[in-house]
């Protein structure tokens, strides 16, 4: 018996693209505007969203005070845990 065997794979949508489509990502920066963390965070988000499927928009929100502790506490207790909120806090915050 001769012949060509084929295998069909189901076609499905990309679940990551479906998740991020039409959403807005937020990056919470634990330092005031105009500083190093703010600058690096804005540069990072500008390029990060280009490589995420679904083309989400982004916003950088500064939440300075208490050496990034206000931002880190907000991220831990209040921020939604669905992948739409990221955080950039001071490097010494975890050990403080």
Short mmCIF file of C-alpha atoms in Angstrom, two decimals:
data_model
loop_
_atom_site.label_atom_id
_atom_site.label_comp_id
_atom_site.label_asym_id
_atom_site.label_seq_id
_atom_site.Cartn_x
_atom_site.Cartn_y
_atom_site.Cartn_z
CA UNK A 1 0.00 0.00 0.00
CA UNK A 2 1.58 3.24 -1.10
CA UNK A 3 0.40 6.70 -0.38
CA UNK A 4 1.11 9.84 1.48
CA UNK A 5 0.04 10.13 5.05
CA UNK A 6 -0.86 13.54 6.31
CA UNK A 7 -1.51 14.87 9.74
CA UNK A 8 -3.82 17.80 10.26
CA UNK A 9 -3.26 20.05 13.24
CA UNK A 10 -6.11 22.10 14.64
CA UNK A 11 -5.88 25.82 14.04
CA UNK A 12 -6.51 27.94 17.08
CA UNK A 13 -6.11 31.56 18.04
CA UNK A 14 -3.16 32.70 20.10
CA UNK A 15 -4.42 32.88 23.70
CA UNK A 16 -1.75 35.44 24.65
CA UNK A 17 -2.75 37.76 21.82
CA UNK A 18 -6.39 37.39 22.79
CA UNK A 19 -5.56 38.28 26.40
CA UNK A 20 -3.60 41.46 25.61
CA UNK A 21 -5.79 42.68 22.73
CA UNK A 22 -7.52 45.92 23.70
CA UNK A 23 -5.95 46.02 27.18
CA UNK A 24 -3.79 48.64 28.82
CA UNK A 25 -0.68 47.66 30.77
CA UNK A 26 0.34 49.75 33.75
CA UNK A 27 3.84 50.04 35.10
CA UNK A 28 3.95 51.38 38.65
CA UNK A 29 7.22 53.19 39.36
CA UNK A 30 8.13 53.66 43.01
CA UNK A 31 10.20 56.79 42.37
CA UNK A 32 9.35 60.37 41.38
CA UNK A 33 9.11 61.47 37.73
CA UNK A 34 12.30 62.55 36.02
CA UNK A 35 14.65 60.17 37.82
CA UNK A 36 16.54 57.16 36.59
CA UNK A 37 13.90 54.57 37.43
CA UNK A 38 11.26 56.68 35.68
CA UNK A 39 13.37 57.09 32.54
CA UNK A 40 14.30 53.41 32.30
CA UNK A 41 10.73 52.34 32.97
CA UNK A 42 9.33 54.52 30.21
CA UNK A 43 11.95 53.29 27.75
CA UNK A 44 11.30 49.68 28.69
CA UNK A 45 7.53 49.96 28.28
CA UNK A 46 7.87 51.66 24.92
CA UNK A 47 9.66 48.64 23.52
CA UNK A 48 7.97 45.92 25.59
CA UNK A 49 4.52 46.52 24.12
CA UNK A 50 5.92 46.24 20.58
CA UNK A 51 6.82 42.61 21.23
CA UNK A 52 3.69 41.56 23.10
CA UNK A 53 1.05 39.93 20.93
CA UNK A 54 -2.26 41.75 20.82
CA UNK A 55 -0.67 45.24 20.72
CA UNK A 56 -1.69 46.48 24.18
CA UNK A 57 -1.32 50.12 25.15
CA UNK A 58 0.62 51.21 28.22
CA UNK A 59 0.77 53.82 30.91
CA UNK A 60 3.57 54.56 33.37
CA UNK A 61 2.32 55.69 36.78
CA UNK A 62 4.65 57.14 39.39
CA UNK A 63 3.80 56.25 42.97
CA UNK A 64 6.73 57.67 44.91
CA UNK A 65 7.14 57.84 48.63
CA UNK A 66 8.75 55.96 51.51
CA UNK A 67 11.59 54.64 49.36
CA UNK A 68 9.30 52.71 46.96
CA UNK A 69 7.42 51.07 49.84
CA UNK A 70 4.13 52.73 48.94
CA UNK A 71 4.32 51.34 45.41
CA UNK A 72 5.42 47.88 46.52
CA UNK A 73 2.65 47.68 49.15
CA UNK A 74 0.08 48.78 46.57
CA UNK A 75 1.35 46.17 44.13
CA UNK A 76 1.15 43.47 46.81
CA UNK A 77 -2.22 44.31 48.30
CA UNK A 78 -4.37 46.18 45.78
CA UNK A 79 -3.09 45.72 42.21
CA UNK A 80 -4.96 43.22 40.05
CA UNK A 81 -3.12 39.92 39.64
CA UNK A 82 -4.02 39.37 36.01
CA UNK A 83 -0.77 40.32 34.30
CA UNK A 84 -1.73 43.87 33.36
CA UNK A 85 0.17 45.63 36.17
CA UNK A 86 3.97 45.60 36.50
CA UNK A 87 6.15 47.25 39.09
CA UNK A 88 9.54 48.96 39.20
CA UNK A 89 10.64 49.65 42.76
CA UNK A 90 13.97 50.63 44.29
CA UNK A 91 16.58 47.88 44.36
CA UNK A 92 16.91 47.98 48.15
CA UNK A 93 13.15 47.66 48.78
CA UNK A 94 13.09 43.84 49.18
CA UNK A 95 15.84 43.87 51.79
CA UNK A 96 14.47 46.88 53.67
#
